[in-house]
PDB file of C-alpha atoms and ligand atoms in Angstrom:
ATOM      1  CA  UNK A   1      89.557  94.562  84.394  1.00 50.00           C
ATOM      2  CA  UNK A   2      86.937  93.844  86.836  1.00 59.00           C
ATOM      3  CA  UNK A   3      86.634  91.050  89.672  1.00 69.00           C
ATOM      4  CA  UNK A   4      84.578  88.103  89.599  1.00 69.00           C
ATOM      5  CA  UNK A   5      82.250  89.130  92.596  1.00 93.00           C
ATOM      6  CA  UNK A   6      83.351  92.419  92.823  1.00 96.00           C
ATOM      7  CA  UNK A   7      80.147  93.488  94.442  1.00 96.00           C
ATOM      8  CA  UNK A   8      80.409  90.753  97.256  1.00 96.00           C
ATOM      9  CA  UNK A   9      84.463  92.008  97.663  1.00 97.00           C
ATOM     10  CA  UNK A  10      83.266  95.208  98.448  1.00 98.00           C
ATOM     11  CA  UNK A  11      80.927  94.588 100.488  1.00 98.00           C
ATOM     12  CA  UNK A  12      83.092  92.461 102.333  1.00 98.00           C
ATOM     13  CA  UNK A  13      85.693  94.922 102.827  1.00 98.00           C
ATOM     14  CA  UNK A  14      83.565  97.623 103.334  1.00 98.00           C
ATOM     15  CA  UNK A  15      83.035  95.808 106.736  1.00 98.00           C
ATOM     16  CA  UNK A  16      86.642  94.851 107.252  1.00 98.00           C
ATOM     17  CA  UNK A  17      87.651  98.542 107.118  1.00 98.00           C
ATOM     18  CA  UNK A  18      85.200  99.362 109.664  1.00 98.00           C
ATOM     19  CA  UNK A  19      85.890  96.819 111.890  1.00 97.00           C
ATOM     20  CA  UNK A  20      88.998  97.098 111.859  1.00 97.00           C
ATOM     21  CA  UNK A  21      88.797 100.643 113.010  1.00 97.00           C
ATOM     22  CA  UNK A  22      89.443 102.297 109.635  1.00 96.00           C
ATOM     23  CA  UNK A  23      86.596 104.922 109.530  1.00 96.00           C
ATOM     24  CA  UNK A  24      83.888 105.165 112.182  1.00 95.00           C
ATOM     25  CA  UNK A  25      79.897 106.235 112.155  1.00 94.00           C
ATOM     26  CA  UNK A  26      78.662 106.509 108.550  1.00 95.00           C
ATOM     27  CA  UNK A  27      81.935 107.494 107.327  1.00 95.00           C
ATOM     28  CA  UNK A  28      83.882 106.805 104.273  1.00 97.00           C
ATOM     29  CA  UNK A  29      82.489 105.370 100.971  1.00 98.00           C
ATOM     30  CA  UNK A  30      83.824 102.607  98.992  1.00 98.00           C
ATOM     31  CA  UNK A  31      83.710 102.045  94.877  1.00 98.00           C
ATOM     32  CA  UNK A  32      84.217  99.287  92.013  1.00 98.00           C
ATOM     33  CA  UNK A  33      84.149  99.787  88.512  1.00 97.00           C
ATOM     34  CA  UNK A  34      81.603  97.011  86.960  1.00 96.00           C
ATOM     35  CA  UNK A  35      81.885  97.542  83.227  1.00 87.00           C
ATOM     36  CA  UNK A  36      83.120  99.797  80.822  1.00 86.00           C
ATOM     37  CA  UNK A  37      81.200 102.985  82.477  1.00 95.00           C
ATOM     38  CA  UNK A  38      80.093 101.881  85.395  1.00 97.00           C
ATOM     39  CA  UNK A  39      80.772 101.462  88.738  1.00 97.00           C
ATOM     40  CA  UNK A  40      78.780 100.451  92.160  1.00 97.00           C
ATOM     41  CA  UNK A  41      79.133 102.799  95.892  1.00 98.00           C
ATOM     42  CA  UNK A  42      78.406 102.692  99.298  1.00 98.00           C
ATOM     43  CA  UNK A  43      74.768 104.133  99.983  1.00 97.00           C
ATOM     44  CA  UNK A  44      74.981 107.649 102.216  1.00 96.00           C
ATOM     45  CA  UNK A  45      74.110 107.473 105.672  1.00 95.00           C
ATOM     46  CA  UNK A  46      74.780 104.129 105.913  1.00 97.00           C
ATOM     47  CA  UNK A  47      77.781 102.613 107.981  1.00 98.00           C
ATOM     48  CA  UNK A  48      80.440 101.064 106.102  1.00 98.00           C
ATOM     49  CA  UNK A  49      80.041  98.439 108.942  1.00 98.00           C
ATOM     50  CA  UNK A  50      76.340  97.543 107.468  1.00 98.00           C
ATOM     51  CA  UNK A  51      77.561  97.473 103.594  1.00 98.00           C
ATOM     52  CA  UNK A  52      75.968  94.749 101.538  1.00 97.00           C
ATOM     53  CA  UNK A  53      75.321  93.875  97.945  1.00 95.00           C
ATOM     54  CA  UNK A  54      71.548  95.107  98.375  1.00 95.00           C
ATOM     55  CA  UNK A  55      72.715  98.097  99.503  1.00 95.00           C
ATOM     56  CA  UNK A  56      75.199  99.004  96.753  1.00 97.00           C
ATOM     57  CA  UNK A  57      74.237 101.612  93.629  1.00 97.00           C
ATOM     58  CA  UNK A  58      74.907 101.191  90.479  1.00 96.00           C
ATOM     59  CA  UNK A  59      75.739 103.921  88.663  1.00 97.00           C
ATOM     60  CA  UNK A  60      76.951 105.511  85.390  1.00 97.00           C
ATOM     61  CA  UNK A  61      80.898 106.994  85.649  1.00 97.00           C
ATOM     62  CA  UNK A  62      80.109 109.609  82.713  1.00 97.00           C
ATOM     63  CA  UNK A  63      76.788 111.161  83.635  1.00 97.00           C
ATOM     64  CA  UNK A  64      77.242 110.799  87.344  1.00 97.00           C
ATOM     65  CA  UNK A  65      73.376 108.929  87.028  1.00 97.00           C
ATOM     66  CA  UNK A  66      72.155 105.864  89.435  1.00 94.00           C
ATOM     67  CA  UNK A  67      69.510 103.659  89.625  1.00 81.00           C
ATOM     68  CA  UNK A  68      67.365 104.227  92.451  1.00 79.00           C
ATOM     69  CA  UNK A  69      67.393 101.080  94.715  1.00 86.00           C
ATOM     70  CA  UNK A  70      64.773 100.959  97.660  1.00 89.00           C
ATOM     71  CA  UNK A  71      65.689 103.977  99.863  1.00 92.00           C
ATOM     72  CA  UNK A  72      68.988 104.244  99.187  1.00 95.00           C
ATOM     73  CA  UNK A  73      70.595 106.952  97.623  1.00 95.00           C
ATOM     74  CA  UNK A  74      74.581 107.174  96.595  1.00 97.00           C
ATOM     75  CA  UNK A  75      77.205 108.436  99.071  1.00 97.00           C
ATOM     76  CA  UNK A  76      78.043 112.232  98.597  1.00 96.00           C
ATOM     77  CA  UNK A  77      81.347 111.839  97.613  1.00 97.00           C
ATOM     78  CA  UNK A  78      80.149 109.983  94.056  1.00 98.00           C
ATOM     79  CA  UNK A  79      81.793 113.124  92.068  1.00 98.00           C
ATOM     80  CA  UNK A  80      85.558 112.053  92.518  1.00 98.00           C
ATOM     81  CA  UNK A  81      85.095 108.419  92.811  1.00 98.00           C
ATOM     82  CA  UNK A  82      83.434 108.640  89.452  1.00 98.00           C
ATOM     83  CA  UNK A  83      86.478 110.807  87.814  1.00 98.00           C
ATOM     84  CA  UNK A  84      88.400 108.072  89.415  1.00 98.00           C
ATOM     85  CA  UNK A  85      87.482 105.351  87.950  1.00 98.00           C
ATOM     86  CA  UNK A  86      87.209 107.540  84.764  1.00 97.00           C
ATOM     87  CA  UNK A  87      90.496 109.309  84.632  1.00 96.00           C
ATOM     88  CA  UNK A  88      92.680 106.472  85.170  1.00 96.00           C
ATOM     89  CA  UNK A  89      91.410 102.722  83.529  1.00 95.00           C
ATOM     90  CA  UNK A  90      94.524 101.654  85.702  1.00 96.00           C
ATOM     91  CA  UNK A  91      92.539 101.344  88.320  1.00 97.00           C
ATOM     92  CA  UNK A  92      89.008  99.191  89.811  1.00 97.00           C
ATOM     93  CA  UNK A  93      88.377 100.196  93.151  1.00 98.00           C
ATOM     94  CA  UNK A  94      88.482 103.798  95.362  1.00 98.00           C
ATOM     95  CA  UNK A  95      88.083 103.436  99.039  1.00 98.00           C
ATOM     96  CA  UNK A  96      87.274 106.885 101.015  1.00 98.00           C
ATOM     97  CA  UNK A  97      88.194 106.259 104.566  1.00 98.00           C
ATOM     98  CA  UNK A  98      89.015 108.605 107.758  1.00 98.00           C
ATOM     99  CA  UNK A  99      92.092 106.355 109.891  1.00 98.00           C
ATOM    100  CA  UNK A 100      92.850 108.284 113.083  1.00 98.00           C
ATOM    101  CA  UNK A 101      96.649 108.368 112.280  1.00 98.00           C
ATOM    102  CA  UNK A 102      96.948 109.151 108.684  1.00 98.00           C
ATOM    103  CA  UNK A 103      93.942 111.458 109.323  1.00 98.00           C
ATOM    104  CA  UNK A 104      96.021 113.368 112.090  1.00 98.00           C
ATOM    105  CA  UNK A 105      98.694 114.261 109.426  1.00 98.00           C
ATOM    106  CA  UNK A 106      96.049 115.037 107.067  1.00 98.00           C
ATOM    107  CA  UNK A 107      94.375 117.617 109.748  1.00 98.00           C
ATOM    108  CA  UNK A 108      97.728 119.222 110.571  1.00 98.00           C
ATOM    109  CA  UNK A 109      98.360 119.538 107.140  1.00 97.00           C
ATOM    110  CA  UNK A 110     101.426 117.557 107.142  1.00 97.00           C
ATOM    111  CA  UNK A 111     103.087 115.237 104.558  1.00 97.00           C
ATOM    112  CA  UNK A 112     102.969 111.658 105.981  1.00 96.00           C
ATOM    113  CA  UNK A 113     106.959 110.835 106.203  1.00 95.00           C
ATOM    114  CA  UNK A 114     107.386 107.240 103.902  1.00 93.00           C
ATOM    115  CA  UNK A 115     109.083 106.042 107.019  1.00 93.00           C
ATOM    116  CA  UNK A 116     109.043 102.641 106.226  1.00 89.00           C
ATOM    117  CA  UNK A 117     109.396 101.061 102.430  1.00 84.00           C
ATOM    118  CA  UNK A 118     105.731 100.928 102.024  1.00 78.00           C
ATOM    119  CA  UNK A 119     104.853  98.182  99.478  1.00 75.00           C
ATOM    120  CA  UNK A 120     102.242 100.355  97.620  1.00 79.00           C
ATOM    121  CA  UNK A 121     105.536 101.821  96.570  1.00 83.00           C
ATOM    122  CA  UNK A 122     105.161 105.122  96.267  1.00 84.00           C
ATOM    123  CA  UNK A 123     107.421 108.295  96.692  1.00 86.00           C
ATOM    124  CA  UNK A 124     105.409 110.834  98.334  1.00 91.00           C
ATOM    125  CA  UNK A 125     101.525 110.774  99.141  1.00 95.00           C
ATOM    126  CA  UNK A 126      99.913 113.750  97.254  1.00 96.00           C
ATOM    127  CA  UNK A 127      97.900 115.845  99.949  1.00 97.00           C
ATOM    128  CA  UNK A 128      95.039 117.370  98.137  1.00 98.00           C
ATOM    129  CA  UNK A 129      93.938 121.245  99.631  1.00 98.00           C
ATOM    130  CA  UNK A 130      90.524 120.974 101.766  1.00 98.00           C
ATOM    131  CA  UNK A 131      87.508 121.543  99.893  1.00 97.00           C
ATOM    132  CA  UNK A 132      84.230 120.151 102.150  1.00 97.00           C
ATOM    133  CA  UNK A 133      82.762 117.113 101.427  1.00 95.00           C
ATOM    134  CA  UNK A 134      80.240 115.745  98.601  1.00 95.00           C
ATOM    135  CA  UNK A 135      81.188 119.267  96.316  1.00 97.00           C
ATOM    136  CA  UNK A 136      82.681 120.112  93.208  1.00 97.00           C
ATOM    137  CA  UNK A 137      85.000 122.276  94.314  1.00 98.00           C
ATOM    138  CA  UNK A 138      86.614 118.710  96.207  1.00 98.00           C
ATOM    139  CA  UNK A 139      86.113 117.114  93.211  1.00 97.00           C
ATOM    140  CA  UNK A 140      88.156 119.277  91.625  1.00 98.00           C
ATOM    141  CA  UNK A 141      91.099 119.158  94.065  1.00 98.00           C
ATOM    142  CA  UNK A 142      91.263 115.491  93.640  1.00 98.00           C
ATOM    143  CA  UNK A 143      91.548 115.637  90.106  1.00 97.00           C
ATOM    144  CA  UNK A 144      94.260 118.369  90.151  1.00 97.00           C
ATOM    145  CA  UNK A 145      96.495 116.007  91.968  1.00 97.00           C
ATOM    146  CA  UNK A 146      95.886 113.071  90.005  1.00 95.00           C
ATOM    147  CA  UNK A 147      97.109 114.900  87.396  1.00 95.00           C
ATOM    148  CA  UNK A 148     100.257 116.092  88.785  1.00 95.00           C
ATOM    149  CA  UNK A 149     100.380 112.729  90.266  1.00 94.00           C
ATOM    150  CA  UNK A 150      99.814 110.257  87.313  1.00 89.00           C
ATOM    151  CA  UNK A 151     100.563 106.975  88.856  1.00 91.00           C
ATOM    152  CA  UNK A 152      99.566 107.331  92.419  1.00 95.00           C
ATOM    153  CA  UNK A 153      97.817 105.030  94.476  1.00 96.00           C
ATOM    154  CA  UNK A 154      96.967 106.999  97.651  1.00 97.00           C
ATOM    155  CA  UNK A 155      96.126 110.536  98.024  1.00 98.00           C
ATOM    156  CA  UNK A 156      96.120 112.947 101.617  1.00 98.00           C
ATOM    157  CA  UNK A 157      92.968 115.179 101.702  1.00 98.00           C
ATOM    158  CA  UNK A 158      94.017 118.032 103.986  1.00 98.00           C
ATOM    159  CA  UNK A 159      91.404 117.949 107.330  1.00 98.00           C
ATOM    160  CA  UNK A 160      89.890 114.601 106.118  1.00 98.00           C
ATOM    161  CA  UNK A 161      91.357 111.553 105.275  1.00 98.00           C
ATOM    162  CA  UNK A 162      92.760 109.616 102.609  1.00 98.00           C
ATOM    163  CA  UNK A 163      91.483 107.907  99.593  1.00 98.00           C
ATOM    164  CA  UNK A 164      93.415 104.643  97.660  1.00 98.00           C
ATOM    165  CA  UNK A 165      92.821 103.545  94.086  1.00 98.00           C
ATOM    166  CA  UNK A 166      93.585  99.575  93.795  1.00 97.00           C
ATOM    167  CA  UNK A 167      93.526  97.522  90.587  1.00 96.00           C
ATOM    168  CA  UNK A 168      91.182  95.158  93.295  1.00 97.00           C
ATOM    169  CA  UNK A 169      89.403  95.926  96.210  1.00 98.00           C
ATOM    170  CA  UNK A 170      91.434  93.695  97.851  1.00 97.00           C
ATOM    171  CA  UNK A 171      94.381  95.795  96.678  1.00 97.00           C
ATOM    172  CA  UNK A 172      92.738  99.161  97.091  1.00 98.00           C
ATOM    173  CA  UNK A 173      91.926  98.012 101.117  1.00 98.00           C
ATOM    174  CA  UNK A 174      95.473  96.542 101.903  1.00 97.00           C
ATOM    175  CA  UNK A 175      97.438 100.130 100.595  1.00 96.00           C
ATOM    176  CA  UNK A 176      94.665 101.486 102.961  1.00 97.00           C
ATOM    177  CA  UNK A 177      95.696  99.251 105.571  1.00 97.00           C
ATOM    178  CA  UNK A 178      99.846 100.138 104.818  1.00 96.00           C
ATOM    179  CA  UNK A 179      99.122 104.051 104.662  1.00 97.00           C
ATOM    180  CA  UNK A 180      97.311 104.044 108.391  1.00 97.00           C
ATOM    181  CA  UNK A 181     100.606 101.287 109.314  1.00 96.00           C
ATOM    182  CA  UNK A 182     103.068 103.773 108.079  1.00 96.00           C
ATOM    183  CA  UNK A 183     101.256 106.808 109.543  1.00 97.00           C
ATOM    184  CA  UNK A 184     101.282 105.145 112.770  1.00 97.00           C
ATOM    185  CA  UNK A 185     104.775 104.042 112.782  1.00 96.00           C
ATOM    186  CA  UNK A 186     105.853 108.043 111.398  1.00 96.00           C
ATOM    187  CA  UNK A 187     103.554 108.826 114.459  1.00 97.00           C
ATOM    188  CA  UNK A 188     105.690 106.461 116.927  1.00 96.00           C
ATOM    189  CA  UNK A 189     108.889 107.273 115.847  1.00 95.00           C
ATOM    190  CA  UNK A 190     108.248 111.270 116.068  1.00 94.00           C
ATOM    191  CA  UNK A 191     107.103 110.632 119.766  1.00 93.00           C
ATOM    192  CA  UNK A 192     110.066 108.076 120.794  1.00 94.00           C
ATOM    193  CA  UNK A 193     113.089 110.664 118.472  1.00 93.00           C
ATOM    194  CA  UNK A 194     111.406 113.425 120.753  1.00 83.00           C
ATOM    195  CA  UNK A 195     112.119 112.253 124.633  1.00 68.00           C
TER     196      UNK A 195
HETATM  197 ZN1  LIG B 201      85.246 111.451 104.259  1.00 82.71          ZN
END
């Protein structure tokens, strides 16, 4: 199923995420599926704070091909948004970002603990090994846990960040929004247990 206006939801939240401190500088990349093998992305180089619907590609979720649109190009990481959207028909939108907290476990290498009963209800959030960005060998990782993971909706890559997989965008952003809230409040509680 795809949104009316997914394009315009986004783009929106493309924005939202940055603003609200999500993923900083040109950052993160955002994804929608728009038809049976399609999907749109983020352009590369371009903040996720400057996101709008001329500025989205269109491409093919098969072939990995786009249509070129004025300069821009798709972001690097098109390879495992693309298996995404393919592998699992579950879901309509992958957001890429880099939160500071959830990123900090992801850096140390460290499961974040599901301190709170997170409402993207999930048991544990698969951490995927480091691969670096935009390659196949990343692409790979990411598809590796997905299949040991069938049904999960937010996935740890180690050094990097995290990526969720909504049946909306909307839905996609807000278990974005309740991983970085739990890895903050899993950050809080270590410091306060510790004094
Ligand atoms: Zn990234």
């Amino acid at each position: 199923m795809t949104e009316p206006n997914v394009t315009q939801s986004l783009s929106y939240y493309a924005r939202r995420a940055y603003k609200r401190g999500l993923v900083g500088g040109t950052g993160g990349n955002f994804s929608a599926r728009i038809g049976q093998d399609k999907m749109v992305i983020t352009a590369s180089g371009l903040s996720l704070g400057d996101t709008a619907e001329e500025n989205l590609i269109e491409m093919d979720i098969s072939t990995y091909s786009w249509q070129p649109k004025a300069e821009y190009i798709p972001s690097k990481e098109y390879l495992f948004h693309a298996d995404i959207l393919r592998l699992r028909p579950d879901v309509a939108a992958v957001l890429h970002i880099h939160p500071p907290y959830a990123t900090t476990f992801a850096v140390l290498r460290r499961d974040i603990p599901m301190v709170t009963d997170a409402a993207f209800k999930q048991p544990k959030i698969p951490r995927v090994p480091f691969a670096p960005s935009g390659t196949e060998e990343l692409q790979s990782n990411v598809v590796n846990a997905l299949e040991e993971y069938a049904d999960c909706k937010v996935l740890l890559l180690e050094q990097h960040g995290i990526i969720c997989l909504g049946s909306s965008v909307r839905w996609a952003y807000d278990i974005a929004d309740l991983t970085e809230e739990l890895a903050r409040i899993a950050y809080l509680k270590e410091m306060l247990s510790s004094k």
